[in-house]
C-alpha positions as semicolon CSV with decimal commas, in nm:
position;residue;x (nm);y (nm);z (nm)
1;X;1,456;1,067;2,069
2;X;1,620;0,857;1,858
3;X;1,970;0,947;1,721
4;X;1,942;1,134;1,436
5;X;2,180;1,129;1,168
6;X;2,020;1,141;0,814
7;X;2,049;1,508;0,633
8;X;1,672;1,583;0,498
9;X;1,768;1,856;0,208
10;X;1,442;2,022;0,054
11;X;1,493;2,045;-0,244
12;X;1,231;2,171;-0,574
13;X;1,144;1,932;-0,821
14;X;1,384;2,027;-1,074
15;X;1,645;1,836;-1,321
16;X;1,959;2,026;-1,166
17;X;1,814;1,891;-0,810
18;X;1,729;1,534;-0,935
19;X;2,081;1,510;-1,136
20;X;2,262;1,567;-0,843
21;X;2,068;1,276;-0,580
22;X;2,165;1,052;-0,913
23;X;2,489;1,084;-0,853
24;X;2,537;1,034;-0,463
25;X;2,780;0,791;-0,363
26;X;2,645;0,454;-0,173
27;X;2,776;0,615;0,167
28;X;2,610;0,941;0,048
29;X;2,292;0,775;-0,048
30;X;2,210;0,558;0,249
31;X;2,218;0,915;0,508
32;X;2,028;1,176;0,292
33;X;1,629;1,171;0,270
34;X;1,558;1,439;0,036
35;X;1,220;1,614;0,073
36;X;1,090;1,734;-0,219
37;X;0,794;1,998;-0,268
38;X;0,583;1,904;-0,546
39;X;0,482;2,155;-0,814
40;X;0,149;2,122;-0,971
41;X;0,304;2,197;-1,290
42;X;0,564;1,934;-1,313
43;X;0,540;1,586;-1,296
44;X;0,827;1,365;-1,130
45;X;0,759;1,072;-1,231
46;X;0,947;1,161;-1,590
47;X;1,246;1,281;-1,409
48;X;1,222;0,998;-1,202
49;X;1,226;0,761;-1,444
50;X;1,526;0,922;-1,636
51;X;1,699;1,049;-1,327
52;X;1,650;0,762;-1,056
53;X;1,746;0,931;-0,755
54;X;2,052;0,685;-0,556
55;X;1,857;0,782;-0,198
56;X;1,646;0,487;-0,060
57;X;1,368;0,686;-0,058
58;X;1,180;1,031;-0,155
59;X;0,950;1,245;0,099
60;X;0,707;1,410;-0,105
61;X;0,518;1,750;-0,004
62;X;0,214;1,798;-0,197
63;X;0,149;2,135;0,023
64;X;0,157;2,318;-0,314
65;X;-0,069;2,076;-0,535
66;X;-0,426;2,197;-0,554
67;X;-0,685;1,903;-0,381
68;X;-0,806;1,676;-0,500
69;X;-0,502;1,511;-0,611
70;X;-0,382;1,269;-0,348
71;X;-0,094;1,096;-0,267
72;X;-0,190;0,749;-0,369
73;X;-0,166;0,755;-0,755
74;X;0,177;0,898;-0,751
75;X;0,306;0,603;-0,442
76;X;0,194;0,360;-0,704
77;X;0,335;0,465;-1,002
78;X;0,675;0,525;-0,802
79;X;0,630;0,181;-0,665
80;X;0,641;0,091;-1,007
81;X;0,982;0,279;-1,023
82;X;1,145;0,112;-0,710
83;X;1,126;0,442;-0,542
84;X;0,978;0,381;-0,181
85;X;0,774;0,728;-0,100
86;X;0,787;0,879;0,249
87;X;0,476;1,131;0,236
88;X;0,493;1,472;0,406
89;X;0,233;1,575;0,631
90;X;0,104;1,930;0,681
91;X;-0,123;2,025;0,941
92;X;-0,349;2,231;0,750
93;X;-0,431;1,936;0,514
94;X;-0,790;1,862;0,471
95;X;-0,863;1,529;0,648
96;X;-0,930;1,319;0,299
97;X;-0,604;1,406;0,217
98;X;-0,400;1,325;0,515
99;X;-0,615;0,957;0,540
100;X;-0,448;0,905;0,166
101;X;-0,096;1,021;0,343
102;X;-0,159;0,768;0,587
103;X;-0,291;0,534;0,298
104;X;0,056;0,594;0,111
105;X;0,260;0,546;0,391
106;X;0,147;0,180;0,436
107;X;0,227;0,143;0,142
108;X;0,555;0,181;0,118
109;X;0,765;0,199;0,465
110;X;0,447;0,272;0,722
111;X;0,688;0,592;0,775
112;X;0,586;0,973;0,726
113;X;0,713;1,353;0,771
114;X;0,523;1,638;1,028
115;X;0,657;1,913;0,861
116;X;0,543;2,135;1,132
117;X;0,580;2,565;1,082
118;X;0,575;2,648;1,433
119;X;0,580;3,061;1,294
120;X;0,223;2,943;1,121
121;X;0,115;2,599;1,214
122;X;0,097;2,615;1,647
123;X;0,195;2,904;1,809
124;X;0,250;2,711;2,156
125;X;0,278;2,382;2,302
126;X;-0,103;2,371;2,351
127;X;-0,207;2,436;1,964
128;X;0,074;2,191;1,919
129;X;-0,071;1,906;2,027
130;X;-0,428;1,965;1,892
131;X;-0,235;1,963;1,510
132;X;-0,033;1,649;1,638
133;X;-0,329;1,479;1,737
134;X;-0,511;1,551;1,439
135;X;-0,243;1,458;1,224
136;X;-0,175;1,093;1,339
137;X;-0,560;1,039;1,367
138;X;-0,627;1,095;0,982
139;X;-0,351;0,923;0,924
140;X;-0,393;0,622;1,152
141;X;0,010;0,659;1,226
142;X;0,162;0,677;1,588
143;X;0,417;0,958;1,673
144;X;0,725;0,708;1,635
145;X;0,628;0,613;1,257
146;X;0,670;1,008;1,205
147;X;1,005;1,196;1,156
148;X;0,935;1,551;1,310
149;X;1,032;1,793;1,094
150;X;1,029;2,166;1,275
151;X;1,097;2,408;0,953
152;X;1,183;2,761;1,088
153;X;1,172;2,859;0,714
154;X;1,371;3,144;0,665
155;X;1,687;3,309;0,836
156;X;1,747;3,636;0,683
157;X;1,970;3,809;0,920
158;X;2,223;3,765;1,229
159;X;1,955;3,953;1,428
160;X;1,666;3,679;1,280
161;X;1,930;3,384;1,356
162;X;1,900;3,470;1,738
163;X;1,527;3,477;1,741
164;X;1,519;3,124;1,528
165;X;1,745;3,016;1,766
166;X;1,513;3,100;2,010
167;X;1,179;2,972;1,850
168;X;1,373;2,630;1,779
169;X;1,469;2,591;2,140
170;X;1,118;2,626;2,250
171;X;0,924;2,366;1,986
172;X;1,240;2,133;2,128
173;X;1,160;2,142;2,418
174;X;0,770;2,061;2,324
175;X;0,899;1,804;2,114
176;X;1,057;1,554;2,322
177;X;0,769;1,482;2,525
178;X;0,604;1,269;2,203
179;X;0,785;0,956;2,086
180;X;0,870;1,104;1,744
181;X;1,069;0,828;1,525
182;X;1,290;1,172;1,477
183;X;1,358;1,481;1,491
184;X;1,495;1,723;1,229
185;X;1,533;2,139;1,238
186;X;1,491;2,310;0,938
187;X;1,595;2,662;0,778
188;X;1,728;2,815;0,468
189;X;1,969;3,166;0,465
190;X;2,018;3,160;0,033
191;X;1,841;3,491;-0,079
192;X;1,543;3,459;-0,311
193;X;1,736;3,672;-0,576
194;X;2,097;3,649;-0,666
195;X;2,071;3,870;-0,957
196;X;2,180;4,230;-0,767
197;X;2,518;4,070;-0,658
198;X;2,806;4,158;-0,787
199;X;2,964;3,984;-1,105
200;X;3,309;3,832;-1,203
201;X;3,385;3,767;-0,881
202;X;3,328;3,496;-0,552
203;X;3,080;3,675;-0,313
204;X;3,015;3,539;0,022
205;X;2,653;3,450;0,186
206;X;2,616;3,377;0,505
207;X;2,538;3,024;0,607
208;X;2,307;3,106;0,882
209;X;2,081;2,829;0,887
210;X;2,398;2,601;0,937
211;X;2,499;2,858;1,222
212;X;2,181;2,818;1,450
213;X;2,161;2,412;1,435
214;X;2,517;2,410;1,571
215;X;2,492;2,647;1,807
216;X;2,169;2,459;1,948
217;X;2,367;2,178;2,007
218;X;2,123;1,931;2,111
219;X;2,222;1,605;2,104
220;X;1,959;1,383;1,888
221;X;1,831;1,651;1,669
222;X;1,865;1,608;1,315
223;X;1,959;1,874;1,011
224;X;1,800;1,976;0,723
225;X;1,802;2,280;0,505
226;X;1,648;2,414;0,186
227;X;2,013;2,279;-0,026
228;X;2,166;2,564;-0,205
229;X;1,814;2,777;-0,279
230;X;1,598;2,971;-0,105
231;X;1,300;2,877;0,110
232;X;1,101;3,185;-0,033
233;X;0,962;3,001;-0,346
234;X;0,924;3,301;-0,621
235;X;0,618;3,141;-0,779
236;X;0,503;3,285;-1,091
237;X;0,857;3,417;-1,156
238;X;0,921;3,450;-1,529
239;X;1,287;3,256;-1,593
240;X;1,532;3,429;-1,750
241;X;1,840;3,392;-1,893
242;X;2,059;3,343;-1,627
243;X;2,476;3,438;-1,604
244;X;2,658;3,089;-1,563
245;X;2,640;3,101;-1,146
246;X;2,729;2,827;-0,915
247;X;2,686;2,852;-0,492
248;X;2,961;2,659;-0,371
249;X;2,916;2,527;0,016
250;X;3,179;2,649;0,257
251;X;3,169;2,613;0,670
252;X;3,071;2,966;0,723
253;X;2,930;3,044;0,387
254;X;2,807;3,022;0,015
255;X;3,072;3,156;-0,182
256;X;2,856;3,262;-0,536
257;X;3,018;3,306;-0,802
258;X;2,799;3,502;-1,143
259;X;3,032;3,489;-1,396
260;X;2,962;3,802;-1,696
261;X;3,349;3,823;-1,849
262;X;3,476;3,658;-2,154
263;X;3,245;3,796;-2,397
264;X;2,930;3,695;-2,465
265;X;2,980;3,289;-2,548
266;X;2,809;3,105;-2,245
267;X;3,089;2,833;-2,299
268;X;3,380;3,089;-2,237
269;X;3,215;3,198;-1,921
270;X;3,179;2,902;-1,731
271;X;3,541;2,778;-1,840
272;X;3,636;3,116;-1,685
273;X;3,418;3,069;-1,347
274;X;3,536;2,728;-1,261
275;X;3,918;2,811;-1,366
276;X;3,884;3,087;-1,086
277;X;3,705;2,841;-0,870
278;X;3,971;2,580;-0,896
279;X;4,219;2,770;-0,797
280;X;4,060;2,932;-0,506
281;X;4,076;2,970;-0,113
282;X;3,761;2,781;-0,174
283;X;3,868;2,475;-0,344
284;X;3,888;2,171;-0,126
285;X;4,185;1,977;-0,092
286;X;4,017;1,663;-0,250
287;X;4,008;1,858;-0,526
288;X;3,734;1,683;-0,801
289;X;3,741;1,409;-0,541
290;X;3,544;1,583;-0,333
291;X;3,143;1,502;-0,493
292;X;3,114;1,436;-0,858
293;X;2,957;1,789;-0,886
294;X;3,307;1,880;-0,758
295;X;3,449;1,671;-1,085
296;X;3,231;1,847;-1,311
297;X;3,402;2,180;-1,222
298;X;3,695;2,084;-1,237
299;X;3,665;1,957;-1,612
300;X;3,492;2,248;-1,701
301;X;3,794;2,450;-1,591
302;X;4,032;2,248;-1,826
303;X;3,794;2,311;-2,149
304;X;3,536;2,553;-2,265
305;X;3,348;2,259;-2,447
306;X;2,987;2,208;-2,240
307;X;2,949;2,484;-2,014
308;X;2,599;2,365;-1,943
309;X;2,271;2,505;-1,810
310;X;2,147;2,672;-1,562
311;X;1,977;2,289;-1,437
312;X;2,380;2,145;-1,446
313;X;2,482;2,438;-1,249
314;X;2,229;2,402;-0,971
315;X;2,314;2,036;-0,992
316;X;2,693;2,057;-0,931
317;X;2,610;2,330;-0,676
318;X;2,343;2,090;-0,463
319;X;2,609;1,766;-0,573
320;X;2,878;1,938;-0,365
321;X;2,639;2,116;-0,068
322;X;2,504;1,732;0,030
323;X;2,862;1,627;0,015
324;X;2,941;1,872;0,228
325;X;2,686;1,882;0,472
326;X;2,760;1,512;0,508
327;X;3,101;1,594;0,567
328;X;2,998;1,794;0,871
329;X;2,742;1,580;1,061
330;X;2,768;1,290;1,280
331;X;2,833;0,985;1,090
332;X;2,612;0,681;1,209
């Protein structure tokens, strides 16, 4: 395999998400591909436009839009946009639909993503190949035009990391007899539902999902996780009004912070959840330095004045987690 050192973050199709890939740096930008899972409901395009995303390009999973809809129409109007589209492939895609992947692809970069559930998708080597083969067939793409992406979805326990661990360990070794372009492990450890955690003060969440790809240690194999949410998607979940709440990115954890003091002014309470932040065992030493989400804390802990929303709150969060995560890897 090919060394892999881009970070893959999949991410929702969201303003807080989209704010924060507009403000990478150039050294940020060129090693993160985000992946982002479309929503039938919104349209990208708009944020797009406003937000342009500083990445070179987007991977786009359409596993939740409704066929007919294909690929195709969207690759041109981003075209239009300067955005080059990388499409996601998902075994269980009906064949028209994964010849207008391959359609899409060629394109743009003649590149794609197997996002490959090995928990749902092929449940050994065998089954495996028969999606794989299917796959690049429909799309008329060979196995090193495709970045392999093996998503192990959720890790929702120290007891679940081992058997992840496990499961990864095993598509690995099935993966490196096929000429993949790449190849990426995925998993997210962010619970679905903050809002039963305690308030007014930092509690920790385990970054598990961080903890099994380094403890695989296989050289080559690339990282990607579901950025500072959850990969159990809460469709149909009525929004609420949400406590100021930021999940700041630490080595061994997410540190959240739901902020209910100062009264009832939303302004007040973020000024008082990033003072406490600031001065922290959390804080980097780069300070506002550190990602420009990082900057937006920080000058929310010297005034009250534009606390935000819940959308700038998820973007400082995800601003700082890619800067982080960069931080971490391999550097090319």
């Amino acid at each position: 395999m090919t060394p892999n050192r881009a970070y893959r973050p999949i991410l929702r199709p969201r303003r807080g998400e989209f704010t924060a890939l507009a403000h990478l740096s150039d050294e940020e930008a060129a090693r993160v591909t985000p992946i982002v899972e479309l929503d039938p409901a919104i349209s990208i395009v708009p944020l797009v436009r406003e937000l342009p995303p500083r990445t070179e390009e987007l991977a786009l999973d359409f596993a939740h839009v409704p066929e007919p809809p294909a690929p195709l129409s969207l690759a041109e109007q981003l075209t239009r946009l300067g955005v080059a589209m990388v499409p996601v492939l998902r075994p269980y895609e009906s064949g028209r639909r994964l010849v207008a992947h391959g359609m899409a692809a060629r394109m743009h970069r003649r590149r794609a993503v197997l996002r490959l559930r090995p928990h749902v998708d092929a449940g050994n080597p065998v089954e495996a190949d028969m999606v794989t083969d299917r796959v690049l067939a429909a799309t008329a793409l060979d196995a090193n035009e495709v970045d392999l992406l093996i998503d192990l979805a959720e890790t929702a326990c120290l007891a679940h990391a081992d058997q992840v661990e496990e499961r990864a360990r095993r598509v690995l070794r099935w993966a490196r007899t096929m000429p993949w372009r790449s190849v990426s492990i995925a998993s997210g450890a962010m619970p679905p539902n903050l809002d039963d955690l305690p308030t007014d003060r930092p509690v920790p969440v385990g970054r598990l999902d961080a903890r099994v790809w380094a403890r695989l240690g296989e050289p080559g194999v690339g990282y990607a996780d579901y950025g500072v949410t959850s990969p159990v998607r809460r469709l149909g979940v009525q929004h609420h009004r949400q406590l100021p709440t930021l999940r700041y990115t630490t080595e061994q954890n997410w540190w959240i912070y739901r902020w209910a003091r100062r009264g009832g002014r939303s302004d007040d309470r973020c000024h008082d959840l990033c003072r406490t932040l600031v001065t922290s065992p959390q804080w980097p030493s780069a300070g506002a330095r550190f990602s420009w989400g990082d900057a937006e804390i920080a000058r929310r802990a010297r005034t009250a004045r534009g606390a935000g929303s819940s959308a700038s709150w998820i973007a400082w969060s995800t601003s700082h987690h890619i800067s982080y995560v960069l931080r971490t890897l391999p550097k090319p």
